[in-house]
PDB file of C-alpha atoms and ligand atoms in Angstrom:
ATOM      1  CA  UNK A  38     118.460 114.160 103.698  1.00  0.00           C
ATOM      2  CA  UNK A  39     114.564 113.609 103.147  1.00  0.00           C
ATOM      3  CA  UNK A  40     112.128 116.434 103.337  1.00  0.00           C
ATOM      4  CA  UNK A  41     109.924 116.274 106.556  1.00  0.00           C
ATOM      5  CA  UNK A  42     107.580 115.398 105.309  1.00  0.00           C
ATOM      6  CA  UNK A  43     103.792 113.218 106.981  1.00  0.00           C
ATOM      7  CA  UNK A  44     101.097 110.303 104.975  1.00  0.00           C
ATOM      8  CA  UNK A  45      97.933 110.666 104.244  1.00  0.00           C
ATOM      9  CA  UNK A  46      96.297 107.696 103.476  1.00  0.00           C
ATOM     10  CA  UNK A  47      94.617 107.836 100.367  1.00  0.00           C
ATOM     11  CA  UNK A  48      93.361 104.207  99.756  1.00  0.00           C
ATOM     12  CA  UNK A  49      92.964 101.986 103.219  1.00  0.00           C
ATOM     13  CA  UNK A  50      93.793  98.554 103.190  1.00  0.00           C
ATOM     14  CA  UNK A  51      90.152  97.012 103.437  1.00  0.00           C
ATOM     15  CA  UNK A  52      89.209  98.426 100.520  1.00  0.00           C
ATOM     16  CA  UNK A  53      92.600  97.171  98.373  1.00  0.00           C
ATOM     17  CA  UNK A  54      91.845  93.921  99.769  1.00  0.00           C
ATOM     18  CA  UNK A  55      87.901  94.210  98.081  1.00  0.00           C
ATOM     19  CA  UNK A  56      89.546  95.560  94.929  1.00  0.00           C
ATOM     20  CA  UNK A  57      92.233  92.347  94.511  1.00  0.00           C
ATOM     21  CA  UNK A  58      89.177  90.306  95.951  1.00  0.00           C
ATOM     22  CA  UNK A  59      87.640  91.514  92.175  1.00  0.00           C
ATOM     23  CA  UNK A  60      90.531  91.641  90.302  1.00  0.00           C
ATOM     24  CA  UNK A  61      91.399  87.590  91.149  1.00  0.00           C
ATOM     25  CA  UNK A  62      87.645  86.379  90.218  1.00  0.00           C
ATOM     26  CA  UNK A  63      88.525  88.226  86.708  1.00  0.00           C
ATOM     27  CA  UNK A  64      91.507  87.165  86.026  1.00  0.00           C
ATOM     28  CA  UNK A  65      90.153  83.665  87.222  1.00  0.00           C
ATOM     29  CA  UNK A  66      87.422  83.257  84.832  1.00  0.00           C
ATOM     30  CA  UNK A  67      90.699  84.682  81.842  1.00  0.00           C
ATOM     31  CA  UNK A  68      92.615  82.300  82.372  1.00  0.00           C
ATOM     32  CA  UNK A  69      90.071  79.215  83.177  1.00  0.00           C
ATOM     33  CA  UNK A  70      91.242  76.507  82.023  1.00  0.00           C
ATOM     34  CA  UNK A  71      95.085  76.907  82.291  1.00  0.00           C
ATOM     35  CA  UNK A  72      97.718  74.618  83.225  1.00  0.00           C
ATOM     36  CA  UNK A  73      99.225  77.081  84.547  1.00  0.00           C
ATOM     37  CA  UNK A  74      99.329  80.398  85.234  1.00  0.00           C
ATOM     38  CA  UNK A  75     103.305  82.420  85.609  1.00  0.00           C
ATOM     39  CA  UNK A  76     102.417  85.282  87.654  1.00  0.00           C
ATOM     40  CA  UNK A  77     105.455  87.708  87.199  1.00  0.00           C
ATOM     41  CA  UNK A  78     106.771  90.628  89.442  1.00  0.00           C
ATOM     42  CA  UNK A  79     108.030  94.166  89.060  1.00  0.00           C
ATOM     43  CA  UNK A  80     110.895  94.117  92.188  1.00  0.00           C
ATOM     44  CA  UNK A  81     110.609  95.662  94.217  1.00  0.00           C
ATOM     45  CA  UNK A  82     107.154  97.902  94.790  1.00  0.00           C
ATOM     46  CA  UNK A  83     104.958  95.154  93.719  1.00  0.00           C
ATOM     47  CA  UNK A  84     106.279  92.701  96.478  1.00  0.00           C
ATOM     48  CA  UNK A  85     103.214  93.220  98.275  1.00  0.00           C
ATOM     49  CA  UNK A  86     100.243  93.131  95.556  1.00  0.00           C
ATOM     50  CA  UNK A  87     101.988  90.094  93.911  1.00  0.00           C
ATOM     51  CA  UNK A  88     101.792  88.637  97.644  1.00  0.00           C
ATOM     52  CA  UNK A  89      98.183  89.752  97.759  1.00  0.00           C
ATOM     53  CA  UNK A  90      97.105  88.539  94.239  1.00  0.00           C
ATOM     54  CA  UNK A  91      98.330  84.834  94.525  1.00  0.00           C
ATOM     55  CA  UNK A  92      95.955  84.662  97.275  1.00  0.00           C
ATOM     56  CA  UNK A  93      93.306  84.617  95.959  1.00  0.00           C
ATOM     57  CA  UNK A  94      93.658  83.001  92.981  1.00  0.00           C
ATOM     58  CA  UNK A  95      92.005  79.248  92.606  1.00  0.00           C
ATOM     59  CA  UNK A  96      94.756  78.941  90.054  1.00  0.00           C
ATOM     60  CA  UNK A  97      97.767  76.909  89.904  1.00  0.00           C
ATOM     61  CA  UNK A  98     100.491  79.360  90.459  1.00  0.00           C
ATOM     62  CA  UNK A  99     104.319  79.602  89.881  1.00  0.00           C
ATOM     63  CA  UNK A 100     105.527  82.618  90.996  1.00  0.00           C
ATOM     64  CA  UNK A 101     108.650  84.947  89.265  1.00  0.00           C
ATOM     65  CA  UNK A 102     109.952  87.979  89.889  1.00  0.00           C
ATOM     66  CA  UNK A 103     112.209  89.759  87.358  1.00  0.00           C
ATOM     67  CA  UNK A 104     114.239  93.655  88.693  1.00  0.00           C
ATOM     68  CA  UNK A 105     113.810  95.899  85.969  1.00  0.00           C
ATOM     69  CA  UNK A 106     115.519  99.707  86.283  1.00  0.00           C
ATOM     70  CA  UNK A 107     114.846 102.503  84.291  1.00  0.00           C
ATOM     71  CA  UNK A 108     116.539 106.059  84.410  1.00  0.00           C
ATOM     72  CA  UNK A 109     116.858 109.305  82.144  1.00  0.00           C
ATOM     73  CA  UNK A 110     119.444 110.276  79.505  1.00  0.00           C
ATOM     74  CA  UNK A 111     119.083 113.791  80.018  1.00  0.00           C
ATOM     75  CA  UNK A 112     114.973 113.693  77.909  1.00  0.00           C
ATOM     76  CA  UNK A 113     112.507 111.843  79.766  1.00  0.00           C
ATOM     77  CA  UNK A 114     111.116 110.110  76.351  1.00  0.00           C
ATOM     78  CA  UNK A 115     114.384 108.598  75.616  1.00  0.00           C
ATOM     79  CA  UNK A 116     114.063 106.851  79.019  1.00  0.00           C
ATOM     80  CA  UNK A 117     115.985 103.212  78.659  1.00  0.00           C
ATOM     81  CA  UNK A 118     115.442 100.411  81.453  1.00  0.00           C
ATOM     82  CA  UNK A 119     117.630  97.935  82.305  1.00  0.00           C
ATOM     83  CA  UNK A 120     116.878  94.137  83.620  1.00  0.00           C
ATOM     84  CA  UNK A 121     118.679  94.341  87.047  1.00  0.00           C
ATOM     85  CA  UNK A 122     117.039  90.158  87.210  1.00  0.00           C
ATOM     86  CA  UNK A 123     115.952  87.907  85.077  1.00  0.00           C
ATOM     87  CA  UNK A 124     113.988  85.862  85.681  1.00  0.00           C
ATOM     88  CA  UNK A 125     114.135  82.682  86.366  1.00  0.00           C
ATOM     89  CA  UNK A 126     111.675  80.105  84.386  1.00  0.00           C
ATOM     90  CA  UNK A 127     111.215  80.446  80.741  1.00  0.00           C
ATOM     91  CA  UNK A 128     107.907  81.654  79.680  1.00  0.00           C
ATOM     92  CA  UNK A 129     107.295  80.149  75.927  1.00  0.00           C
ATOM     93  CA  UNK A 130     103.887  78.535  75.075  1.00  0.00           C
ATOM     94  CA  UNK A 131     103.213  79.770  78.910  1.00  0.00           C
ATOM     95  CA  UNK A 132     100.074  81.432  79.973  1.00  0.00           C
ATOM     96  CA  UNK A 133     101.385  84.926  81.916  1.00  0.00           C
ATOM     97  CA  UNK A 134     100.401  87.922  84.011  1.00  0.00           C
ATOM     98  CA  UNK A 135     102.624  90.707  85.037  1.00  0.00           C
ATOM     99  CA  UNK A 136     101.814  92.055  88.353  1.00  0.00           C
ATOM    100  CA  UNK A 137     103.105  95.831  89.012  1.00  0.00           C
ATOM    101  CA  UNK A 138     102.737  98.403  91.912  1.00  0.00           C
ATOM    102  CA  UNK A 139     101.738 101.019  89.621  1.00  0.00           C
ATOM    103  CA  UNK A 140     102.166 102.513  85.856  1.00  0.00           C
ATOM    104  CA  UNK A 141     103.760 106.573  85.812  1.00  0.00           C
ATOM    105  CA  UNK A 142     105.434 107.472  81.414  1.00  0.00           C
ATOM    106  CA  UNK A 143     104.917 104.014  81.425  1.00  0.00           C
ATOM    107  CA  UNK A 144     108.416 102.789  80.556  1.00  0.00           C
ATOM    108  CA  UNK A 145     108.812 100.162  82.811  1.00  0.00           C
ATOM    109  CA  UNK A 146     105.800  97.857  81.794  1.00  0.00           C
ATOM    110  CA  UNK A 147     105.983  98.992  77.617  1.00  0.00           C
ATOM    111  CA  UNK A 148     110.014  97.333  77.550  1.00  0.00           C
ATOM    112  CA  UNK A 149     109.128  94.922  80.215  1.00  0.00           C
ATOM    113  CA  UNK A 150     105.818  93.902  77.693  1.00  0.00           C
ATOM    114  CA  UNK A 151     107.373  94.010  74.738  1.00  0.00           C
ATOM    115  CA  UNK A 152     110.804  91.440  76.446  1.00  0.00           C
ATOM    116  CA  UNK A 153     108.194  89.519  77.060  1.00  0.00           C
ATOM    117  CA  UNK A 154     106.259  88.965  74.667  1.00  0.00           C
ATOM    118  CA  UNK A 155     109.808  87.878  72.287  1.00  0.00           C
ATOM    119  CA  UNK A 156     109.952  85.105  74.445  1.00  0.00           C
ATOM    120  CA  UNK A 157     106.560  83.059  72.394  1.00  0.00           C
ATOM    121  CA  UNK A 158     105.072  82.499  75.669  1.00  0.00           C
ATOM    122  CA  UNK A 159     101.387  81.803  75.150  1.00  0.00           C
ATOM    123  CA  UNK A 160      99.221  84.708  76.197  1.00  0.00           C
ATOM    124  CA  UNK A 161     101.005  87.692  78.032  1.00  0.00           C
ATOM    125  CA  UNK A 162      98.664  89.573  80.862  1.00  0.00           C
ATOM    126  CA  UNK A 163      99.491  92.636  82.672  1.00  0.00           C
ATOM    127  CA  UNK A 164      97.804  94.360  85.814  1.00  0.00           C
ATOM    128  CA  UNK A 165      99.022  96.439  88.374  1.00  0.00           C
ATOM    129  CA  UNK A 166      97.641  98.086  91.648  1.00  0.00           C
ATOM    130  CA  UNK A 167      97.401 101.693  90.414  1.00  0.00           C
ATOM    131  CA  UNK A 168      97.893 103.735  87.299  1.00  0.00           C
ATOM    132  CA  UNK A 169      98.454 106.932  86.835  1.00  0.00           C
ATOM    133  CA  UNK A 170      96.792 108.197  83.595  1.00  0.00           C
ATOM    134  CA  UNK A 171      98.525 112.108  83.961  1.00  0.00           C
ATOM    135  CA  UNK A 172     101.886 110.669  83.483  1.00  0.00           C
ATOM    136  CA  UNK A 173     102.451 108.511  80.585  1.00  0.00           C
ATOM    137  CA  UNK A 174     104.522 109.239  77.814  1.00  0.00           C
ATOM    138  CA  UNK A 175     104.179 105.758  76.169  1.00  0.00           C
ATOM    139  CA  UNK A 176     100.454 104.442  75.235  1.00  0.00           C
ATOM    140  CA  UNK A 177     101.116 101.470  77.643  1.00  0.00           C
ATOM    141  CA  UNK A 178      97.743 100.088  79.276  1.00  0.00           C
ATOM    142  CA  UNK A 179      97.577  96.832  81.705  1.00  0.00           C
ATOM    143  CA  UNK A 180      94.814  94.568  80.913  1.00  0.00           C
ATOM    144  CA  UNK A 181      94.036  95.266  84.571  1.00  0.00           C
ATOM    145  CA  UNK A 182      93.587  98.220  87.177  1.00  0.00           C
ATOM    146  CA  UNK A 183      93.013  98.558  90.463  1.00  0.00           C
ATOM    147  CA  UNK A 184      93.075 102.033  90.383  1.00  0.00           C
ATOM    148  CA  UNK A 185      93.140 105.446  88.500  1.00  0.00           C
ATOM    149  CA  UNK A 186      94.781 107.586  90.961  1.00  0.00           C
ATOM    150  CA  UNK A 187      96.199 111.457  90.683  1.00  0.00           C
ATOM    151  CA  UNK A 188      98.781 112.815  90.381  1.00  0.00           C
ATOM    152  CA  UNK A 189     100.965 112.705  93.779  1.00  0.00           C
ATOM    153  CA  UNK A 190     103.645 110.827  95.347  1.00  0.00           C
ATOM    154  CA  UNK A 191     101.943 107.800  97.098  1.00  0.00           C
ATOM    155  CA  UNK A 192     104.030 104.902  99.955  1.00  0.00           C
ATOM    156  CA  UNK A 193     103.200 102.650 100.902  1.00  0.00           C
ATOM    157  CA  UNK A 194     101.541  98.474  99.679  1.00  0.00           C
ATOM    158  CA  UNK A 195     105.062  97.956  98.743  1.00  0.00           C
ATOM    159  CA  UNK A 196     105.326 101.043  96.820  1.00  0.00           C
ATOM    160  CA  UNK A 197     108.440 103.594  98.845  1.00  0.00           C
ATOM    161  CA  UNK A 198     109.650 106.286  99.181  1.00  0.00           C
ATOM    162  CA  UNK A 199     113.710 106.713  99.097  1.00  0.00           C
ATOM    163  CA  UNK A 200     113.370 103.357  99.457  1.00  0.00           C
ATOM    164  CA  UNK A 201     111.484 103.849 102.820  1.00  0.00           C
ATOM    165  CA  UNK A 202     107.326 103.220 104.131  1.00  0.00           C
ATOM    166  CA  UNK A 203     107.255 100.664 101.383  1.00  0.00           C
ATOM    167  CA  UNK A 204     105.269  98.067 104.810  1.00  0.00           C
ATOM    168  CA  UNK A 205     102.278 100.719 104.740  1.00  0.00           C
ATOM    169  CA  UNK A 206      99.083  98.910 104.796  1.00  0.00           C
ATOM    170  CA  UNK A 207      97.319 100.645 102.769  1.00  0.00           C
ATOM    171  CA  UNK A 208      97.941 103.206 100.463  1.00  0.00           C
ATOM    172  CA  UNK A 209      99.251 107.029 100.686  1.00  0.00           C
ATOM    173  CA  UNK A 210     100.140 110.645 100.067  1.00  0.00           C
ATOM    174  CA  UNK A 211     102.970 112.499 100.889  1.00  0.00           C
ATOM    175  CA  UNK A 212     102.566 115.728 102.330  1.00  0.00           C
ATOM    176  CA  UNK A 213     106.177 117.763 102.309  1.00  0.00           C
ATOM    177  CA  UNK A 214     105.538 119.342 105.751  1.00  0.00           C
ATOM    178  CA  UNK A 215     108.611 122.329 105.473  1.00  0.00           C
TER     179      UNK A 215
HETATM  180  C1  LIG B1049     108.163 102.615  90.232  1.00  0.00           C
HETATM  181  C2  LIG B1049     107.138 101.100  90.216  1.00  0.00           C
HETATM  182  C3  LIG B1049     107.364 100.827  88.615  1.00  0.00           C
HETATM  183  C4  LIG B1049     107.794 102.084  87.595  1.00  0.00           C
HETATM  184  C5  LIG B1049     107.075 103.320  87.414  1.00  0.00           C
HETATM  185  O1  LIG B1049     109.492 101.694  90.485  1.00  0.00           O
HETATM  186  O2  LIG B1049     108.181 100.046  91.279  1.00  0.00           O
HETATM  187  O3  LIG B1049     107.985  99.897  88.271  1.00  0.00           O
HETATM  188  O4  LIG B1049     108.276 102.645  88.910  1.00  0.00           O
HETATM  189  O5  LIG B1049     107.696 103.179  86.928  1.00  0.00           O
HETATM  190  P1  LIG B1049     107.421 103.762  84.766  1.00  0.00           P
HETATM  191  O6  LIG B1049     106.095 103.847  84.745  1.00  0.00           O
HETATM  192  O7  LIG B1049     107.773 105.606  84.989  1.00  0.00           O
HETATM  193  O8  LIG B1049     108.254 103.489  84.100  1.00  0.00           O
HETATM  194  P2  LIG B1049     111.596 101.852  90.339  1.00  0.00           P
HETATM  195  O9  LIG B1049     112.527 101.910  89.354  1.00  0.00           O
HETATM  196  O10 LIG B1049     111.174 103.449  90.680  1.00  0.00           O
HETATM  197  O11 LIG B1049     112.054 100.709  91.768  1.00  0.00           O
HETATM  198  P3  LIG B1049     110.915  99.289  92.583  1.00  0.00           P
HETATM  199  O12 LIG B1049     109.930  98.634  91.394  1.00  0.00           O
HETATM  200  O13 LIG B1049     111.789  99.167  93.342  1.00  0.00           O
HETATM  201  O14 LIG B1049     110.681 100.752  94.162  1.00  0.00           O
END
């Protein structure tokens, strides 16, 4: 049973949309001249962000997905990341953009970046809608970040709490009421 909670809006849908538009234009500039940009969404949290982002990109885009899960073995610092679903396509020699919903400890992004770099893309950049730098355990920073946030429990715009609330159009903060 989930503890009772309410959700307070933290970043509105309108604010997110404006930021996504700005980020897309920075990405277009950075990848201007690419023949194709492979945009890789990390499942499941990035599904809303990647959908909005690619629709703002005036580039030739291919969309692919990767699912990773991180779990502890009792020691936070030795957290391992498993790949549950790999890419469908090849990325060797291609331009790649990895899309994350949130960077927390950094284990997921750091592992995925090393994995994908070993496949020798021509260029690999990363984007995260949210960043919680205060929670970082491994040194990693996305090339582009939508919003830096404090250490709050957030949901919406793809992000879940026990698989709920991914469909909220805004980013909200969970507040327990018990
Ligand atoms: C969340 C989030 C990031 C990751 C960030 O994924 O979507 O991928 O954790 O945490 P980290 O920086 O501490 O590694 P989660 O494993 O909850 O899966 P989901 O995307 O399916 O919700």
